[in-house]
């Protein structure tokens, strides 16, 4: 299944369907979910990173229970914006997961999302390191998914 840009992916959704956002790390996958109006992304859970098939089974339960119509996965571009080995691996993983779940997917730049969330949790929420570790992945997924939501609401550029 191909990967879609934000505008096209949003247009594939049926009315009332949600979007699932994933921020896959080496140990944990942060999971976030949109509301049905596609205005707000909220942190959902952090899943232990396992083999693709095992994580797909866990995510399939959420997809069914929450009427998820699309998947957005964080793309770890290099700081200069280039598409390196980590981005290639994320792209391949996303395509395989999309096929297993049977829903369309897209990628969204997640550079610095964990850093932004950590800064917020330290400075504004005054959270301890242990508590931050419990929530940072799912909050980073929500931060990334909110960026995708905001971009997907913009009009598609006209092609002459």
Short mmCIF file of C-alpha atoms in Angstrom, two decimals:
data_model
loop_
_atom_site.label_atom_id
_atom_site.label_comp_id
_atom_site.label_asym_id
_atom_site.label_seq_id
_atom_site.Cartn_x
_atom_site.Cartn_y
_atom_site.Cartn_z
CA UNK A 1 0.00 0.00 0.00
CA UNK A 2 1.48 3.41 -0.90
CA UNK A 3 2.10 6.17 1.62
CA UNK A 4 -0.06 9.28 1.25
CA UNK A 5 0.53 13.00 1.74
CA UNK A 6 -1.56 14.69 4.47
CA UNK A 7 -4.25 16.12 2.19
CA UNK A 8 -4.81 12.90 0.24
CA UNK A 9 -4.77 10.74 3.39
CA UNK A 10 -7.35 12.98 5.06
CA UNK A 11 -9.57 12.75 1.97
CA UNK A 12 -9.54 8.93 2.20
CA UNK A 13 -11.25 9.04 5.60
CA UNK A 14 -14.95 8.40 5.94
CA UNK A 15 -17.01 10.71 8.11
CA UNK A 16 -16.41 10.06 11.81
CA UNK A 17 -13.23 8.05 11.36
CA UNK A 18 -10.19 8.84 13.46
CA UNK A 19 -6.47 8.86 12.72
CA UNK A 20 -3.96 6.91 14.78
CA UNK A 21 -0.56 8.54 15.29
CA UNK A 22 2.54 6.51 16.10
CA UNK A 23 5.96 7.64 17.27
CA UNK A 24 8.03 4.45 17.07
CA UNK A 25 11.17 4.37 19.18
CA UNK A 26 13.65 1.57 19.74
CA UNK A 27 11.91 0.43 22.97
CA UNK A 28 8.47 2.04 22.95
CA UNK A 29 5.86 3.10 20.40
CA UNK A 30 4.00 6.22 21.44
CA UNK A 31 0.35 6.06 20.36
CA UNK A 32 -2.00 9.02 19.91
CA UNK A 33 -5.51 9.35 18.52
CA UNK A 34 -7.50 12.16 16.93
CA UNK A 35 -11.01 13.11 17.87
CA UNK A 36 -13.77 12.34 15.35
CA UNK A 37 -13.82 15.95 14.12
CA UNK A 38 -10.10 15.70 13.23
CA UNK A 39 -9.26 18.84 15.19
CA UNK A 40 -7.34 17.52 18.19
CA UNK A 41 -4.75 14.81 18.80
CA UNK A 42 -4.54 13.25 22.26
CA UNK A 43 -1.98 10.88 23.79
CA UNK A 44 -3.34 7.36 24.16
CA UNK A 45 -0.77 4.78 25.29
CA UNK A 46 2.83 3.67 25.05
CA UNK A 47 3.35 0.18 23.63
CA UNK A 48 6.43 -1.92 24.17
CA UNK A 49 8.20 -2.27 20.81
CA UNK A 50 8.02 -5.89 19.65
CA UNK A 51 8.04 -7.72 16.35
CA UNK A 52 5.89 -6.04 13.72
CA UNK A 53 3.23 -8.77 13.82
CA UNK A 54 2.83 -8.52 17.59
CA UNK A 55 2.56 -4.72 17.56
CA UNK A 56 0.15 -4.94 14.61
CA UNK A 57 -2.16 -7.20 16.65
CA UNK A 58 -2.19 -4.72 19.54
CA UNK A 59 -2.81 -1.79 17.21
CA UNK A 60 -5.54 -3.67 15.30
CA UNK A 61 -7.59 -3.77 18.52
CA UNK A 62 -7.37 0.02 18.78
CA UNK A 63 -8.18 0.44 15.07
CA UNK A 64 -11.37 -1.61 15.47
CA UNK A 65 -12.46 -0.14 18.80
CA UNK A 66 -11.88 3.49 17.81
CA UNK A 67 -12.99 3.37 14.14
CA UNK A 68 -9.54 4.37 12.90
CA UNK A 69 -9.40 5.01 9.16
CA UNK A 70 -5.76 6.01 8.72
CA UNK A 71 -2.34 5.83 10.28
CA UNK A 72 0.29 8.58 10.59
CA UNK A 73 3.78 7.56 11.65
CA UNK A 74 6.58 9.86 12.75
CA UNK A 75 9.37 10.17 10.20
CA UNK A 76 12.80 10.62 11.81
CA UNK A 77 14.44 12.86 9.23
CA UNK A 78 18.01 13.98 9.89
CA UNK A 79 18.31 17.42 11.48
CA UNK A 80 19.21 18.87 8.07
CA UNK A 81 15.98 17.41 6.65
CA UNK A 82 17.64 14.60 4.72
CA UNK A 83 16.18 11.12 4.40
CA UNK A 84 18.71 8.85 6.16
CA UNK A 85 18.72 5.19 7.24
CA UNK A 86 16.35 5.78 10.18
CA UNK A 87 13.83 7.48 7.89
CA UNK A 88 14.08 4.64 5.36
CA UNK A 89 13.48 2.07 8.13
CA UNK A 90 10.47 4.06 9.41
CA UNK A 91 9.04 4.27 5.90
CA UNK A 92 9.42 0.52 5.33
CA UNK A 93 7.94 -0.26 8.77
CA UNK A 94 4.98 2.05 8.09
CA UNK A 95 4.20 0.43 4.74
CA UNK A 96 4.34 -3.05 6.27
CA UNK A 97 2.15 -2.00 9.22
CA UNK A 98 -0.35 -0.31 6.88
CA UNK A 99 -0.69 -3.54 4.93
CA UNK A 100 -1.13 -5.63 8.08
CA UNK A 101 -3.79 -3.27 9.48
CA UNK A 102 -5.50 -2.77 6.12
CA UNK A 103 -5.65 1.01 6.43
CA UNK A 104 -3.85 3.76 4.50
CA UNK A 105 -0.89 5.53 6.07
CA UNK A 106 1.30 8.57 5.81
CA UNK A 107 4.51 9.83 7.35
CA UNK A 108 5.06 13.10 9.19
CA UNK A 109 8.28 14.79 10.26
CA UNK A 110 8.82 14.08 13.94
CA UNK A 111 12.18 15.78 14.36
CA UNK A 112 12.52 17.22 17.83
CA UNK A 113 9.03 16.16 18.95
CA UNK A 114 10.40 14.23 21.94
CA UNK A 115 12.70 17.16 22.79
CA UNK A 116 9.81 19.63 22.69
CA UNK A 117 7.66 17.38 24.87
CA UNK A 118 10.50 16.81 27.36
CA UNK A 119 11.12 20.57 27.64
CA UNK A 120 7.42 21.10 28.36
CA UNK A 121 7.30 18.30 30.94
CA UNK A 122 10.37 19.61 32.75
CA UNK A 123 9.70 23.34 32.61
CA UNK A 124 5.92 23.69 32.63
CA UNK A 125 4.68 20.45 34.18
CA UNK A 126 7.63 20.07 36.61
CA UNK A 127 7.55 16.32 36.11
CA UNK A 128 10.11 13.92 37.56
CA UNK A 129 12.35 11.90 35.24
CA UNK A 130 10.54 8.66 36.08
CA UNK A 131 7.11 10.10 35.36
CA UNK A 132 8.37 11.73 32.13
CA UNK A 133 9.60 8.35 30.91
CA UNK A 134 6.06 6.99 31.32
CA UNK A 135 4.38 9.68 29.22
CA UNK A 136 6.92 11.18 26.80
CA UNK A 137 6.39 8.68 23.96
CA UNK A 138 2.61 8.99 23.80
CA UNK A 139 2.82 12.77 24.19
CA UNK A 140 5.41 12.97 21.40
CA UNK A 141 3.02 10.94 19.23
CA UNK A 142 0.23 13.44 19.99
CA UNK A 143 2.55 16.38 19.24
CA UNK A 144 3.51 14.84 15.89
CA UNK A 145 -0.10 13.92 15.04
CA UNK A 146 -1.31 17.43 15.87
CA UNK A 147 1.23 18.82 13.40
CA UNK A 148 -0.11 16.44 10.75
CA UNK A 149 -3.72 17.44 11.55
CA UNK A 150 -2.90 21.12 11.21
CA UNK A 151 -1.11 20.59 7.88
CA UNK A 152 -3.83 18.31 6.51
CA UNK A 153 -6.48 21.00 7.02
CA UNK A 154 -4.70 23.34 4.63
CA UNK A 155 -5.94 23.49 1.08
CA UNK A 156 -4.06 21.35 -1.40
CA UNK A 157 -1.92 23.47 -3.70
CA UNK A 158 -3.39 24.10 -7.11
CA UNK A 159 -1.58 22.45 -9.98
CA UNK A 160 -1.69 24.38 -13.23
#
